[in-house]
């Protein structure tokens, strides 16, 4: 049994799921999981088709040092952008970076995503747009980290979307919902100006999402 086999298998599975959901194309984007117990992160290799990718191709990297621990493939060029979150945030254990159409469109305008819909709260009260930097650089990693403070998603200027979560399922959900909201933003801007929800309503949504899917015994009745 290979090191972190289940985690590597899960990354392969979600990479293929991202293609099937049209959240990325070809070999674009990258996914990772941080295993806190071992201090390692598992990340997709560079330039390999998701449907040709195998668990053995997933690269393991030491979160603290950045050194490759296992895997013969070249890790994603964005490995530093993943590692910086695992090194300095304890609430994020999985990251998905994609070039989804509408998020990339908004990022090419260097616009943040405002709270035009309550589903933006999957990421935070809004989604900032990080300053542009060349892909695969430490500068981009730092820009993304700074702009994603207190958030679970960030737009990368002229690039795409980064989404994080406690696991890949959450990161995937954040990716889907923020892409949907970016599409809404694009479409509403085509015909007018969207009405933005107030900050206190978004804070309320953040609290409600914490209990999403859970039974609430006490609630307001009609």
Short mmCIF file of C-alpha atoms in Angstrom, two decimals:
data_model
loop_
_atom_site.label_atom_id
_atom_site.label_comp_id
_atom_site.label_asym_id
_atom_site.label_seq_id
_atom_site.Cartn_x
_atom_site.Cartn_y
_atom_site.Cartn_z
CA UNK A 1 0.00 0.00 0.00
CA UNK A 2 1.49 3.34 -1.05
CA UNK A 3 1.88 6.32 1.28
CA UNK A 4 -1.43 8.22 1.69
CA UNK A 5 -3.07 5.94 -0.85
CA UNK A 6 -6.68 6.87 0.00
CA UNK A 7 -5.92 10.59 -0.25
CA UNK A 8 -4.22 10.11 -3.61
CA UNK A 9 -7.16 8.11 -4.90
CA UNK A 10 -9.57 10.82 -3.76
CA UNK A 11 -7.63 13.50 -5.64
CA UNK A 12 -7.75 11.46 -8.85
CA UNK A 13 -11.49 10.97 -8.37
CA UNK A 14 -12.18 14.68 -7.85
CA UNK A 15 -9.95 15.69 -10.75
CA UNK A 16 -12.09 13.61 -13.06
CA UNK A 17 -15.23 14.95 -11.40
CA UNK A 18 -14.06 18.52 -12.08
CA UNK A 19 -13.69 17.70 -15.79
CA UNK A 20 -17.12 16.05 -15.91
CA UNK A 21 -18.68 19.08 -14.20
CA UNK A 22 -16.95 21.36 -16.73
CA UNK A 23 -15.10 23.20 -13.99
CA UNK A 24 -11.83 22.83 -15.86
CA UNK A 25 -10.56 21.63 -19.24
CA UNK A 26 -7.70 19.49 -20.47
CA UNK A 27 -4.90 19.46 -17.93
CA UNK A 28 -5.80 22.86 -16.50
CA UNK A 29 -6.17 23.49 -12.79
CA UNK A 30 -4.86 21.53 -9.82
CA UNK A 31 -6.11 19.84 -6.65
CA UNK A 32 -4.53 19.01 -3.32
CA UNK A 33 -5.20 17.65 0.16
CA UNK A 34 -3.21 18.28 3.31
CA UNK A 35 -2.70 15.38 5.72
CA UNK A 36 -2.11 17.10 9.05
CA UNK A 37 -0.95 13.94 10.81
CA UNK A 38 2.00 13.36 8.47
CA UNK A 39 2.56 17.04 7.62
CA UNK A 40 2.37 16.19 3.92
CA UNK A 41 0.26 17.55 1.12
CA UNK A 42 -0.77 15.48 -1.88
CA UNK A 43 -1.07 17.42 -5.14
CA UNK A 44 -1.82 16.67 -8.78
CA UNK A 45 1.14 16.39 -11.17
CA UNK A 46 1.78 18.93 -13.92
CA UNK A 47 0.47 18.47 -17.46
CA UNK A 48 -1.23 15.07 -17.12
CA UNK A 49 -4.76 14.34 -18.36
CA UNK A 50 -7.09 13.76 -15.41
CA UNK A 51 -8.46 10.58 -16.97
CA UNK A 52 -4.94 9.22 -17.47
CA UNK A 53 -3.86 10.20 -13.96
CA UNK A 54 -3.29 7.41 -11.42
CA UNK A 55 -2.86 7.60 -7.62
CA UNK A 56 0.85 6.82 -8.05
CA UNK A 57 1.24 10.04 -10.05
CA UNK A 58 0.01 12.22 -7.18
CA UNK A 59 3.02 13.97 -5.64
CA UNK A 60 3.59 14.19 -1.88
CA UNK A 61 5.29 17.32 -0.56
CA UNK A 62 6.39 18.32 2.93
CA UNK A 63 4.25 21.32 3.90
CA UNK A 64 6.96 22.99 5.97
CA UNK A 65 9.96 22.55 3.67
CA UNK A 66 8.37 22.22 0.24
CA UNK A 67 10.50 19.14 -0.49
CA UNK A 68 9.08 16.24 -2.52
CA UNK A 69 8.68 13.17 -0.30
CA UNK A 70 7.13 10.74 -2.78
CA UNK A 71 6.14 10.66 -6.44
CA UNK A 72 8.08 10.57 -9.68
CA UNK A 73 6.05 13.16 -11.57
CA UNK A 74 6.60 16.92 -11.62
CA UNK A 75 4.17 18.52 -9.15
CA UNK A 76 1.73 21.19 -10.25
CA UNK A 77 3.37 24.54 -10.98
CA UNK A 78 1.01 26.02 -8.39
CA UNK A 79 2.26 23.84 -5.51
CA UNK A 80 3.44 26.89 -3.54
CA UNK A 81 -0.02 28.44 -3.82
CA UNK A 82 -1.48 25.33 -2.20
CA UNK A 83 1.26 24.93 0.38
CA UNK A 84 1.02 28.48 1.72
CA UNK A 85 -2.56 27.85 2.85
CA UNK A 86 -1.69 24.59 4.58
CA UNK A 87 1.29 26.17 6.27
CA UNK A 88 -0.47 29.24 7.64
CA UNK A 89 -4.17 28.32 7.89
CA UNK A 90 -5.60 25.51 9.99
CA UNK A 91 -9.15 25.68 8.62
CA UNK A 92 -8.25 24.61 5.08
CA UNK A 93 -7.17 21.04 4.34
CA UNK A 94 -8.09 20.86 0.64
CA UNK A 95 -7.75 23.23 -2.31
CA UNK A 96 -9.06 23.22 -5.86
CA UNK A 97 -7.75 25.69 -8.43
CA UNK A 98 -9.65 25.94 -11.71
CA UNK A 99 -10.02 28.15 -14.78
CA UNK A 100 -13.82 28.10 -14.76
CA UNK A 101 -15.28 30.26 -17.52
CA UNK A 102 -17.22 32.86 -15.56
CA UNK A 103 -14.83 33.17 -12.62
CA UNK A 104 -11.98 33.64 -15.11
CA UNK A 105 -14.09 36.22 -16.96
CA UNK A 106 -14.62 38.29 -13.81
CA UNK A 107 -10.96 37.88 -12.88
CA UNK A 108 -9.91 39.25 -16.28
CA UNK A 109 -11.75 42.44 -15.35
CA UNK A 110 -9.88 42.38 -12.02
CA UNK A 111 -13.24 42.68 -10.28
CA UNK A 112 -14.15 41.15 -6.92
CA UNK A 113 -17.36 39.13 -6.73
CA UNK A 114 -19.88 41.07 -4.59
CA UNK A 115 -22.75 39.59 -2.59
CA UNK A 116 -25.31 39.59 -5.40
CA UNK A 117 -26.64 36.21 -4.21
CA UNK A 118 -26.69 34.54 -0.81
CA UNK A 119 -24.72 31.58 -2.21
CA UNK A 120 -21.63 33.81 -2.28
CA UNK A 121 -21.58 32.99 1.45
CA UNK A 122 -20.16 29.57 0.57
CA UNK A 123 -16.89 31.53 0.36
CA UNK A 124 -17.51 34.56 2.61
CA UNK A 125 -19.30 37.89 2.58
CA UNK A 126 -17.77 38.41 -0.87
CA UNK A 127 -14.86 37.10 -2.95
CA UNK A 128 -11.85 39.35 -3.46
CA UNK A 129 -9.68 39.45 -6.58
CA UNK A 130 -5.98 38.93 -5.86
CA UNK A 131 -3.39 41.12 -7.55
CA UNK A 132 -1.92 39.69 -10.74
CA UNK A 133 1.30 37.70 -10.65
CA UNK A 134 2.83 35.18 -13.05
CA UNK A 135 1.41 31.68 -12.61
CA UNK A 136 3.46 29.24 -10.58
CA UNK A 137 5.34 31.94 -8.66
CA UNK A 138 5.69 32.62 -4.94
CA UNK A 139 4.35 36.11 -5.67
CA UNK A 140 1.06 34.61 -6.87
CA UNK A 141 0.91 32.34 -3.83
CA UNK A 142 1.33 35.34 -1.50
CA UNK A 143 -1.21 37.43 -3.40
CA UNK A 144 -3.78 34.63 -3.28
CA UNK A 145 -3.21 34.02 0.41
CA UNK A 146 -3.58 37.70 1.29
CA UNK A 147 -6.77 38.16 -0.73
CA UNK A 148 -8.36 34.98 0.66
CA UNK A 149 -8.06 35.97 4.32
CA UNK A 150 -11.34 35.23 6.13
CA UNK A 151 -12.64 33.64 2.92
CA UNK A 152 -12.77 30.21 1.30
CA UNK A 153 -12.31 31.43 -2.25
CA UNK A 154 -10.36 34.03 -4.19
CA UNK A 155 -10.27 35.17 -7.80
CA UNK A 156 -6.81 35.36 -9.34
CA UNK A 157 -6.51 38.40 -11.61
CA UNK A 158 -6.47 37.41 -15.31
CA UNK A 159 -6.31 33.77 -14.30
CA UNK A 160 -9.06 31.89 -12.49
CA UNK A 161 -10.43 30.69 -9.15
CA UNK A 162 -9.03 29.14 -5.98
CA UNK A 163 -11.39 27.45 -3.51
CA UNK A 164 -10.60 25.81 -0.20
CA UNK A 165 -12.36 23.72 2.42
CA UNK A 166 -11.99 21.24 5.24
CA UNK A 167 -12.00 18.52 2.59
CA UNK A 168 -12.22 18.13 -1.19
CA UNK A 169 -16.01 17.79 -1.06
CA UNK A 170 -16.29 21.25 0.49
CA UNK A 171 -13.69 22.78 -1.83
CA UNK A 172 -15.59 21.32 -4.79
CA UNK A 173 -18.89 22.74 -3.51
CA UNK A 174 -17.31 26.18 -3.06
CA UNK A 175 -15.92 26.00 -6.60
CA UNK A 176 -19.32 25.13 -8.06
CA UNK A 177 -21.26 27.77 -6.13
CA UNK A 178 -18.80 30.61 -6.74
CA UNK A 179 -18.65 29.79 -10.44
CA UNK A 180 -22.47 29.89 -10.48
CA UNK A 181 -22.44 33.28 -8.73
CA UNK A 182 -19.82 34.59 -11.17
CA UNK A 183 -22.11 33.56 -14.01
CA UNK A 184 -25.01 35.40 -12.35
CA UNK A 185 -22.78 38.46 -11.96
CA UNK A 186 -21.79 38.36 -15.62
CA UNK A 187 -25.39 37.97 -16.78
CA UNK A 188 -26.82 40.67 -14.52
CA UNK A 189 -24.08 43.12 -15.54
CA UNK A 190 -25.08 42.50 -19.17
CA UNK A 191 -28.56 43.93 -18.58
CA UNK A 192 -28.15 46.25 -15.61
CA UNK A 193 -26.67 46.57 -12.16
CA UNK A 194 -27.24 43.72 -9.69
CA UNK A 195 -28.69 44.56 -6.29
CA UNK A 196 -26.04 43.70 -3.69
CA UNK A 197 -27.08 42.11 -0.41
CA UNK A 198 -26.09 44.06 2.72
CA UNK A 199 -23.16 42.87 4.82
CA UNK A 200 -25.33 41.99 7.84
CA UNK A 201 -27.42 39.65 5.67
CA UNK A 202 -24.29 37.93 4.40
CA UNK A 203 -23.02 37.52 7.96
CA UNK A 204 -26.36 35.90 8.74
CA UNK A 205 -25.91 33.57 5.78
CA UNK A 206 -22.46 32.55 7.00
CA UNK A 207 -23.99 31.54 10.33
CA UNK A 208 -26.83 29.63 8.65
CA UNK A 209 -24.41 27.76 6.40
CA UNK A 210 -22.53 26.51 9.47
CA UNK A 211 -25.62 24.43 10.28
CA UNK A 212 -26.53 23.58 6.68
CA UNK A 213 -27.96 20.07 6.50
CA UNK A 214 -28.23 19.76 10.29
CA UNK A 215 -31.45 19.42 12.26
CA UNK A 216 -32.36 22.64 14.09
CA UNK A 217 -34.67 22.00 17.02
CA UNK A 218 -35.63 25.58 17.73
CA UNK A 219 -36.72 27.85 14.89
CA UNK A 220 -39.12 30.62 14.09
CA UNK A 221 -42.62 29.43 13.21
CA UNK A 222 -45.28 30.94 11.00
#
